[in-house]
XYZ file of C-alpha atoms in Angstrom:
590
model
C 98.093 46.714 87.080
C 95.185 46.578 89.524
C 92.065 44.491 89.039
C 88.709 46.162 88.502
C 86.174 46.050 91.335
C 82.693 47.334 90.554
C 81.736 50.102 93.035
C 78.399 48.443 93.733
C 77.691 50.180 97.035
C 78.055 53.608 95.475
C 76.045 52.620 92.397
C 73.197 51.373 94.576
C 73.383 54.465 96.783
C 72.995 56.761 93.764
C 70.159 54.672 92.348
C 68.257 54.590 95.630
C 68.958 57.983 97.206
C 69.864 60.382 94.388
C 67.772 59.370 91.381
C 64.976 57.490 93.236
C 64.947 54.379 91.084
C 62.033 52.995 93.133
C 59.698 55.588 91.594
C 60.056 53.830 88.231
C 57.805 51.088 89.612
C 54.957 53.560 89.041
C 55.222 52.729 85.332
C 53.573 49.571 84.039
C 56.742 48.617 82.158
C 58.722 48.396 85.405
C 56.123 47.224 87.907
C 57.967 43.885 88.059
C 61.285 45.454 89.084
C 62.121 44.837 92.740
C 64.567 47.573 93.662
C 65.542 45.708 96.838
C 67.199 43.122 94.590
C 69.366 45.609 92.717
C 72.400 45.111 94.947
C 72.371 41.380 94.261
C 72.001 41.994 90.529
C 74.803 44.550 90.468
C 77.016 42.307 92.579
C 76.639 39.455 90.126
C 77.224 41.731 87.138
C 80.310 43.167 88.811
C 81.665 39.679 89.426
C 81.152 38.748 85.776
C 82.874 41.809 84.351
C 85.767 41.714 86.809
C 86.423 38.008 86.165
C 85.637 37.657 82.461
C 86.077 41.025 80.743
C 88.576 43.030 82.795
C 91.459 40.506 82.528
C 91.625 40.897 78.717
C 91.719 44.711 78.808
C 95.522 44.880 78.727
C 95.704 42.119 76.099
C 93.359 44.103 73.897
C 95.545 47.179 74.224
C 98.813 45.440 73.391
C 97.549 43.138 70.620
C 94.797 45.213 69.064
C 92.441 43.932 66.397
C 93.999 42.952 63.072
C 92.838 42.880 59.464
C 94.130 39.758 57.789
C 95.342 39.293 54.229
C 92.066 37.622 53.253
C 90.087 40.672 54.407
C 88.805 39.142 57.634
C 89.282 40.826 61.010
C 90.588 39.079 64.129
C 90.040 40.471 67.611
C 92.622 40.051 70.418
C 93.118 36.811 72.318
C 90.222 36.003 74.613
C 87.696 38.369 73.020
C 85.682 35.733 71.142
C 85.344 33.625 74.289
C 84.504 36.603 76.519
C 81.878 37.824 74.071
C 80.273 34.374 73.933
C 80.089 34.362 77.725
C 78.527 37.847 77.660
C 75.856 36.621 75.263
C 75.181 33.538 77.401
C 74.978 35.585 80.609
C 72.578 38.084 79.032
C 74.053 41.192 80.645
C 74.000 43.081 77.366
C 70.226 42.644 77.126
C 69.253 43.555 80.685
C 67.575 46.862 79.767
C 66.316 45.993 76.285
C 62.712 45.393 75.264
C 61.336 42.069 76.617
C 59.183 41.764 73.485
C 62.397 40.922 71.645
C 64.091 38.902 74.383
C 65.469 41.697 76.558
C 65.438 41.792 80.327
C 62.977 44.684 80.599
C 64.868 46.562 83.315
C 64.950 50.366 83.327
C 67.678 51.994 81.277
C 69.167 53.494 84.428
C 69.833 49.972 85.751
C 71.214 48.948 82.387
C 73.455 52.019 82.494
C 74.908 50.912 85.825
C 75.713 47.527 84.283
C 77.128 49.305 81.235
C 79.397 51.343 83.510
C 80.913 48.105 84.825
C 81.413 46.731 81.315
C 83.050 49.950 80.113
C 85.319 50.274 83.130
C 86.341 46.647 82.794
C 87.276 46.980 79.135
C 86.337 50.016 77.069
C 87.510 48.589 73.744
C 85.381 45.484 74.258
C 82.385 47.492 75.500
C 82.002 49.456 72.283
C 80.599 46.425 70.445
C 77.460 46.022 72.610
C 77.174 49.812 72.925
C 76.786 50.252 69.162
C 74.450 47.263 69.005
C 72.193 48.792 71.657
C 72.000 52.031 69.692
C 71.100 50.146 66.534
C 68.377 48.253 68.408
C 66.879 51.525 69.670
C 66.774 52.873 66.109
C 65.160 49.747 64.692
C 62.536 49.564 67.434
C 61.592 53.203 66.842
C 61.675 53.395 63.033
C 61.840 49.976 61.305
C 58.794 48.142 59.996
C 57.463 44.988 61.638
C 59.220 42.576 59.308
C 62.552 44.334 59.806
C 62.099 44.384 63.560
C 61.304 40.679 63.716
C 64.186 39.777 61.403
C 66.968 41.700 63.099
C 66.138 42.825 66.620
C 65.860 39.489 68.512
C 69.319 38.355 67.419
C 70.786 41.793 68.130
C 69.210 41.871 71.582
C 70.872 38.593 72.490
C 74.128 39.755 70.931
C 74.157 36.890 68.447
C 74.285 39.639 65.792
C 75.914 43.030 66.355
C 75.162 46.477 64.973
C 77.072 49.483 63.694
C 76.419 53.092 62.783
C 77.839 54.243 59.411
C 77.775 58.031 59.199
C 81.223 59.478 58.687
C 82.955 59.804 55.327
C 86.392 61.232 54.524
C 84.860 64.578 53.459
C 81.891 64.464 55.858
C 82.708 64.370 59.554
C 80.560 66.508 61.823
C 78.970 67.917 58.654
C 76.983 64.757 57.947
C 75.003 66.537 55.239
C 78.102 66.454 53.005
C 78.038 62.664 52.657
C 78.034 61.203 49.138
C 77.243 57.500 49.625
C 74.602 56.597 47.023
C 71.460 54.495 47.306
C 69.888 53.304 44.041
C 66.362 51.882 44.068
C 65.933 48.373 42.697
C 62.829 46.771 41.247
C 62.525 44.366 44.201
C 62.278 47.232 46.712
C 65.842 46.956 47.998
C 68.564 49.509 47.281
C 72.093 49.268 45.969
C 74.410 51.074 48.399
C 77.737 52.387 47.094
C 80.268 54.490 48.961
C 82.932 54.522 51.645
C 82.556 55.112 55.374
C 85.335 55.738 57.883
C 85.703 55.449 61.670
C 83.171 52.601 61.855
C 83.394 51.189 65.370
C 83.434 47.367 65.348
C 82.782 47.576 61.612
C 84.095 44.044 61.147
C 85.131 41.356 63.628
C 85.008 37.683 64.546
C 82.935 37.659 67.750
C 79.434 37.350 66.226
C 77.953 35.551 63.235
C 76.516 38.624 61.507
C 76.955 42.409 61.572
C 74.018 44.697 60.827
C 75.265 47.988 59.419
C 72.957 51.001 59.597
C 74.147 53.195 56.746
C 73.329 56.777 55.852
C 73.110 57.318 52.102
C 71.512 59.610 49.563
C 69.031 58.590 46.843
C 69.458 60.039 43.359
C 66.615 62.545 43.658
C 67.414 63.630 47.226
C 67.949 67.321 48.035
C 71.365 68.427 49.317
C 72.268 68.593 52.987
C 70.870 66.575 55.852
C 67.303 66.801 54.501
C 68.177 64.409 51.700
C 69.622 61.602 53.807
C 68.048 58.159 54.200
C 69.087 55.267 56.447
C 69.414 51.645 55.346
C 69.928 48.223 56.911
C 72.959 46.689 55.184
C 73.784 43.258 56.685
C 77.219 41.707 56.331
C 75.397 38.477 55.446
C 71.927 38.651 53.914
C 69.516 36.706 56.135
C 67.976 33.522 54.789
C 64.238 32.921 55.059
C 64.854 30.945 58.258
C 66.778 33.844 59.826
C 70.233 32.342 59.506
C 73.062 34.311 57.863
C 73.104 33.664 54.119
C 75.088 35.027 51.196
C 77.765 37.647 51.918
C 76.783 41.170 50.968
C 78.900 43.318 48.653
C 80.812 45.154 51.350
C 84.221 44.853 52.951
C 86.498 46.203 55.614
C 89.192 47.952 53.570
C 91.431 48.663 56.557
C 91.507 49.251 60.304
C 92.536 52.597 61.755
C 95.700 52.820 63.864
C 94.538 54.769 66.908
C 95.853 56.482 70.024
C 93.809 54.161 72.239
C 90.980 51.595 72.270
C 93.258 49.352 70.219
C 91.024 46.334 70.799
C 88.103 48.008 69.065
C 88.288 47.375 65.299
C 87.647 50.838 63.863
C 87.046 50.107 60.198
C 87.086 51.802 56.842
C 84.071 50.199 55.168
C 83.506 50.045 51.412
C 80.049 49.340 49.968
C 79.920 48.322 46.293
C 76.284 48.086 45.213
C 75.618 46.335 48.528
C 72.036 45.309 49.206
C 70.342 47.667 51.621
C 66.827 47.918 53.000
C 65.262 51.323 53.633
C 64.205 52.129 57.199
C 61.059 54.230 57.249
C 60.674 56.636 54.347
C 63.300 58.149 52.097
C 64.933 61.337 53.356
C 64.037 60.712 57.009
C 67.410 59.187 57.840
C 68.740 61.886 60.118
C 65.654 61.784 62.314
C 66.055 58.024 62.612
C 69.803 58.175 63.163
C 69.438 60.719 65.964
C 67.479 58.078 67.886
C 70.648 56.022 67.855
C 73.006 58.946 68.420
C 71.153 60.364 71.419
C 71.198 57.049 73.258
C 74.860 56.705 72.344
C 75.718 60.174 73.686
C 74.800 59.230 77.222
C 76.739 55.998 76.867
C 79.780 57.944 75.659
C 79.474 60.293 78.623
C 79.396 57.191 80.793
C 82.771 56.227 79.310
C 84.305 59.273 81.013
C 82.899 58.122 84.342
C 83.917 54.490 83.821
C 87.518 55.169 82.806
C 87.905 57.711 85.615
C 86.701 55.044 88.061
C 89.134 52.477 86.648
C 92.007 54.983 86.814
C 91.064 55.955 90.378
C 91.057 52.365 91.578
C 94.510 51.828 90.136
C 95.820 55.161 91.461
C 94.606 54.615 95.013
C 96.049 51.104 95.103
C 99.412 52.428 93.943
C 99.307 55.374 96.357
C 98.750 53.059 99.317
C 101.601 50.754 98.300
C 104.215 53.240 97.113
C 106.481 54.342 100.003
C 108.233 57.686 99.661
C 108.933 60.655 101.911
C 108.569 61.188 105.634
C 105.377 62.077 107.438
C 104.643 63.080 111.048
C 104.318 60.098 113.394
C 106.913 57.968 111.637
C 110.448 57.231 112.771
C 113.225 59.286 111.220
C 114.053 57.901 107.801
C 110.916 55.769 107.632
C 108.998 56.285 104.378
C 105.227 56.726 104.278
C 102.752 55.611 101.622
C 102.378 58.509 99.200
C 98.640 58.456 99.941
C 99.564 60.127 103.244
C 100.912 63.245 101.508
C 98.427 66.134 101.204
C 98.998 66.801 97.497
C 98.460 63.154 96.585
C 95.326 63.132 98.732
C 94.167 66.235 96.869
C 94.532 64.416 93.555
C 92.790 61.284 94.804
C 89.949 63.219 96.411
C 89.512 65.290 93.255
C 89.162 62.085 91.282
C 86.745 60.501 93.749
C 84.565 63.613 94.050
C 84.247 64.105 90.306
C 83.542 60.402 89.804
C 80.673 60.515 92.282
C 79.267 63.668 90.667
C 79.486 62.135 87.195
C 77.734 58.980 88.379
C 74.890 61.036 89.807
C 74.512 63.040 86.595
C 74.595 60.066 84.207
C 72.180 58.015 86.289
C 69.766 60.946 86.638
C 69.956 61.442 82.874
C 69.040 57.798 82.274
C 66.263 57.914 84.877
C 64.763 60.952 83.121
C 64.803 59.071 79.814
C 63.064 56.110 81.486
C 60.366 58.400 82.877
C 59.997 60.260 79.607
C 59.442 57.057 77.666
C 57.220 55.155 80.102
C 55.275 57.593 82.316
C 51.526 57.328 81.761
C 50.902 60.870 82.963
C 51.483 63.169 79.997
C 52.813 66.074 82.049
C 55.265 63.848 83.946
C 56.453 62.289 80.706
C 56.946 65.658 79.031
C 58.821 67.075 82.007
C 61.078 64.024 82.086
C 61.762 64.179 78.350
C 62.740 67.812 78.706
C 65.068 67.011 81.585
C 66.636 64.147 79.624
C 67.221 66.399 76.628
C 68.792 69.065 78.822
C 71.080 66.681 80.678
C 72.331 64.733 77.649
C 74.876 67.310 76.394
C 76.032 67.812 79.993
C 76.538 64.076 80.494
C 78.317 63.613 77.198
C 80.633 66.621 77.265
C 81.337 67.212 80.964
C 81.928 63.566 81.757
C 84.243 62.924 78.824
C 86.190 66.120 79.515
C 86.530 64.984 83.113
C 87.431 61.505 81.943
C 90.434 63.026 80.194
C 91.351 65.054 83.270
C 90.833 62.317 85.861
C 92.772 59.652 83.961
C 95.560 62.212 83.641
C 95.461 62.753 87.410
C 95.565 58.994 87.918
C 98.704 58.865 85.816
C 100.166 61.759 87.841
C 99.613 59.892 91.102
C 101.856 57.158 89.716
C 104.602 59.674 89.029
C 107.188 58.424 86.557
C 105.736 54.922 86.710
C 102.505 56.259 85.240
C 104.374 57.179 82.067
C 105.512 53.582 81.675
C 103.060 51.491 79.668
C 103.542 48.360 81.771
C 101.759 49.905 84.755
C 98.566 50.276 82.708
C 97.780 53.836 83.879
C 98.557 55.245 80.446
C 96.050 52.964 78.731
C 93.104 54.553 80.543
C 94.414 57.999 79.564
C 94.746 56.980 75.906
C 91.483 55.034 75.719
C 89.206 57.809 76.982
C 90.644 60.497 74.728
C 88.204 59.557 71.976
C 85.216 60.235 74.251
C 85.276 64.000 73.779
C 85.235 63.431 70.006
C 82.682 60.606 69.689
C 79.004 61.231 68.840
C 79.361 64.947 68.229
C 82.424 66.678 69.621
C 82.083 68.392 72.972
C 82.061 71.762 71.271
C 78.985 70.636 69.342
C 77.399 69.517 72.618
C 77.973 72.994 74.040
C 76.450 74.610 70.963
C 73.447 72.279 71.283
C 73.106 73.281 74.939
C 72.951 77.025 74.340
C 71.188 76.850 70.977
C 68.461 74.291 71.686
C 68.333 73.274 75.323
C 68.828 76.562 77.194
C 66.070 78.300 75.143
C 63.487 75.623 76.014
C 60.456 77.500 77.381
C 62.525 80.693 77.241
C 65.054 79.352 79.714
C 62.539 77.941 82.187
C 63.904 74.384 81.977
C 67.350 75.471 83.149
C 65.841 77.877 85.688
C 63.811 75.084 87.277
C 66.895 72.884 87.492
C 68.694 75.713 89.278
C 65.688 76.146 91.564
C 66.080 72.520 92.639
C 69.771 73.057 93.330
C 69.076 76.174 95.384
C 66.313 74.457 97.344
C 68.654 71.577 98.180
C 71.231 74.049 99.460
C 68.624 75.760 101.597
C 67.581 72.482 103.201
C 71.067 71.555 104.448
C 71.513 71.072 108.177
C 74.262 70.176 110.615
C 77.765 69.866 109.265
C 76.484 70.263 105.706
C 74.932 73.678 106.361
C 78.126 75.654 105.521
C 77.958 74.243 102.000
C 74.822 76.247 101.274
C 76.708 79.499 100.650
C 79.081 78.330 97.882
C 76.245 76.376 96.281
C 73.889 79.366 96.232
C 76.663 81.568 94.850
C 77.312 79.109 92.037
C 73.600 78.944 91.234
C 73.395 82.753 91.115
C 76.344 82.908 88.742
C 74.754 80.306 86.485
C 71.490 82.239 86.422
C 73.369 85.362 85.366
C 75.278 83.482 82.657
C 72.075 81.861 81.411
C 70.312 85.217 81.142
C 73.254 86.694 79.237
C 73.298 83.843 76.724
C 69.535 84.077 76.206
C 69.875 87.736 75.203
C 73.127 87.496 73.241
C 73.260 85.441 70.090
C 75.522 84.493 67.217
C 79.263 84.295 67.732
C 79.072 86.180 71.032
C 77.100 83.328 72.567
C 79.001 80.579 70.750
C 82.264 81.869 72.203
C 80.947 81.217 75.710
C 79.181 77.913 75.038
C 81.857 75.510 76.257
C 82.632 77.273 79.563
C 78.873 77.636 80.159
C 78.389 73.901 79.777
C 81.189 73.332 82.274
C 79.599 75.718 84.777
C 76.060 74.363 84.440
C 77.188 70.739 84.642
C 79.285 71.498 87.718
C 76.310 73.121 89.442
C 74.101 70.138 88.604
C 76.839 67.837 89.884
C 77.091 69.842 93.095
C 73.342 69.743 93.611
C 73.263 65.968 93.240
C 76.279 65.530 95.511
C 74.477 67.535 98.192
C 71.330 65.485 97.715
C 73.340 62.333 98.281
C 75.190 63.838 101.241
C 71.905 64.822 102.901
C 70.656 61.241 102.526
C 73.933 59.935 103.968
C 73.695 62.336 106.913
C 70.142 61.216 107.653
C 71.201 57.567 107.617
C 74.095 58.300 109.953
C 71.791 60.148 112.325
C 69.480 57.110 112.266
C 72.296 54.982 113.664
C 74.240 53.490 110.764
C 77.393 51.785 111.989
C 80.414 49.798 110.900
C 81.518 49.800 107.281
C 78.234 51.371 106.216
C 78.862 54.336 108.504
C 82.359 54.748 107.077
C 80.941 54.726 103.540
C 78.338 57.341 104.474
C 80.881 59.555 106.225
C 82.974 59.584 103.076
C 79.907 60.832 101.209
C 80.013 63.914 103.401
C 83.721 64.313 102.698
C 83.401 64.163 98.906
C 80.400 66.502 98.850
C 82.219 69.002 101.046
C 85.335 68.897 98.874
C 83.318 69.237 95.660
C 81.226 72.192 96.791
C 83.919 74.029 98.770
C 86.939 73.473 96.536
C 85.921 72.329 93.033
C 82.682 74.204 92.393
C 83.918 77.757 93.191
C 86.609 77.425 90.528
C 83.886 76.955 87.922
C 82.300 80.277 88.893
C 85.578 81.761 87.685
C 84.467 80.839 84.154
C 82.002 83.751 84.115
C 84.298 86.115 82.167
C 84.870 83.405 79.576
C 81.124 82.917 79.191
C 80.112 86.574 78.993
C 83.050 88.275 77.243
C 81.695 87.791 73.742
C 83.654 87.010 70.617
C 85.845 90.109 70.180
C 89.130 88.621 71.338
C 88.523 85.400 69.398
C 87.710 87.390 66.258
C 90.903 89.396 66.716
C 93.003 86.232 66.725
C 94.397 85.243 63.321
C 95.384 81.569 63.257
C 98.484 81.396 61.109
C 101.784 79.577 61.172
């Protein structure tokens, strides 16, 4: 199994030339950020994750987390030590609020660091991911006392956080949950119920776990309107902030999963556990969506990260594995399989999609940074709109591609990819959850056509397509031939968008998923061309050596994406605009 090497040069290229990270220095919150130092920061983060976290990825897969007879949970060998080193190094806090001990970097920089962590070890990465989401919720909705009690220790990672939504009868339909919250005279609540699929619901890497639990008070109306959210600590904090008495909750069992075996996915039981209301009663879904929306981008990033890890392993194998003759070799002499056109097609498909996903996710995070911190109201509103539009694309497209690219990585290995010892299968199994997490990808597609496409009567999407078309029109030199397929894809997306804006109900829902795929592919193509144009300009300015080789490959991946991958997505038009008749005619029966 290959080691993980953080693709720092590409990360920095996207930050500098595609999403313009330097413009974030316009905001007071990031005036201290020196973008010229980002390479050094990313280099050091990459070293940490490759040396400390990546080596226990395989151990986590083979051992998994275990629930013991006494009800405690033990993580795989090396996890407690690696987590302690993560806390000491502070990488988990790099983009969190400095008021509570965070590093104060933009989220887009934190996302690049998060990509490294996730690629190094996805099962391990889910613990800080959930904690970050919980911190975002508490900062936005908790009162001052709650913020001061919980957030500083969660920012450092000394305490971790979870999100408790799902119940056996209430999956995507969160409004069907039945967990009860009973008011007590002291202002706390007694929480009773069972939650399932709770990521890192119990473990041994931190001294306390802060559960954020959705529950319903006795007088609450049915559905999502009646849901409240509560802080339910594993150990109730003492007055001095140390963990005190254990709360009345337990991990009943751990799920046996297809992948991410290291991540303890718990069934949690709450038996009149002490909980503290966040905000007002019956505002829980609004609060929880703060956590879910930040998590959706992070889940989309998982598709990128696992595709990158699978690509690195596939290309190493393809350069070492000798099989078949190629021109220029002596008769009977075998060539590395990387020399064969079909293997190159698979590798280049992986690399091109990875670069497009990185551009999309980083742009999404940059938009969220601008939307939260821009002083100019119009700039902030425009950025918030862009962030909202890109989030379902990042989450769904990148996790779908994560499934596809890890499968291609396995295919490059041939029969050896099907053997667990090579490690290729682990990436394939681990990422499969991504398309399900945080709202299935079908729900993301419905959100796109139902809420995001109609923003300003379609103007938000139209302006995004305008940017893509303008980029195509500005291409010069060897990139100029890419304008035609890009403009054709934009035109098709405009037509599909107009159709969905005028057709509603099941007719539109039937085309939601292929529309998301088309729109995300066009956005990916636009960003690839933006990066390629920057690479071309740098080459024309005299770049040489390894830098020139890196830049030349940018032209290769952009050309392959726009000429060979993007046109296939235009073929989704009939699926988008055919309506629901054939689906309605299908009768699912044994």
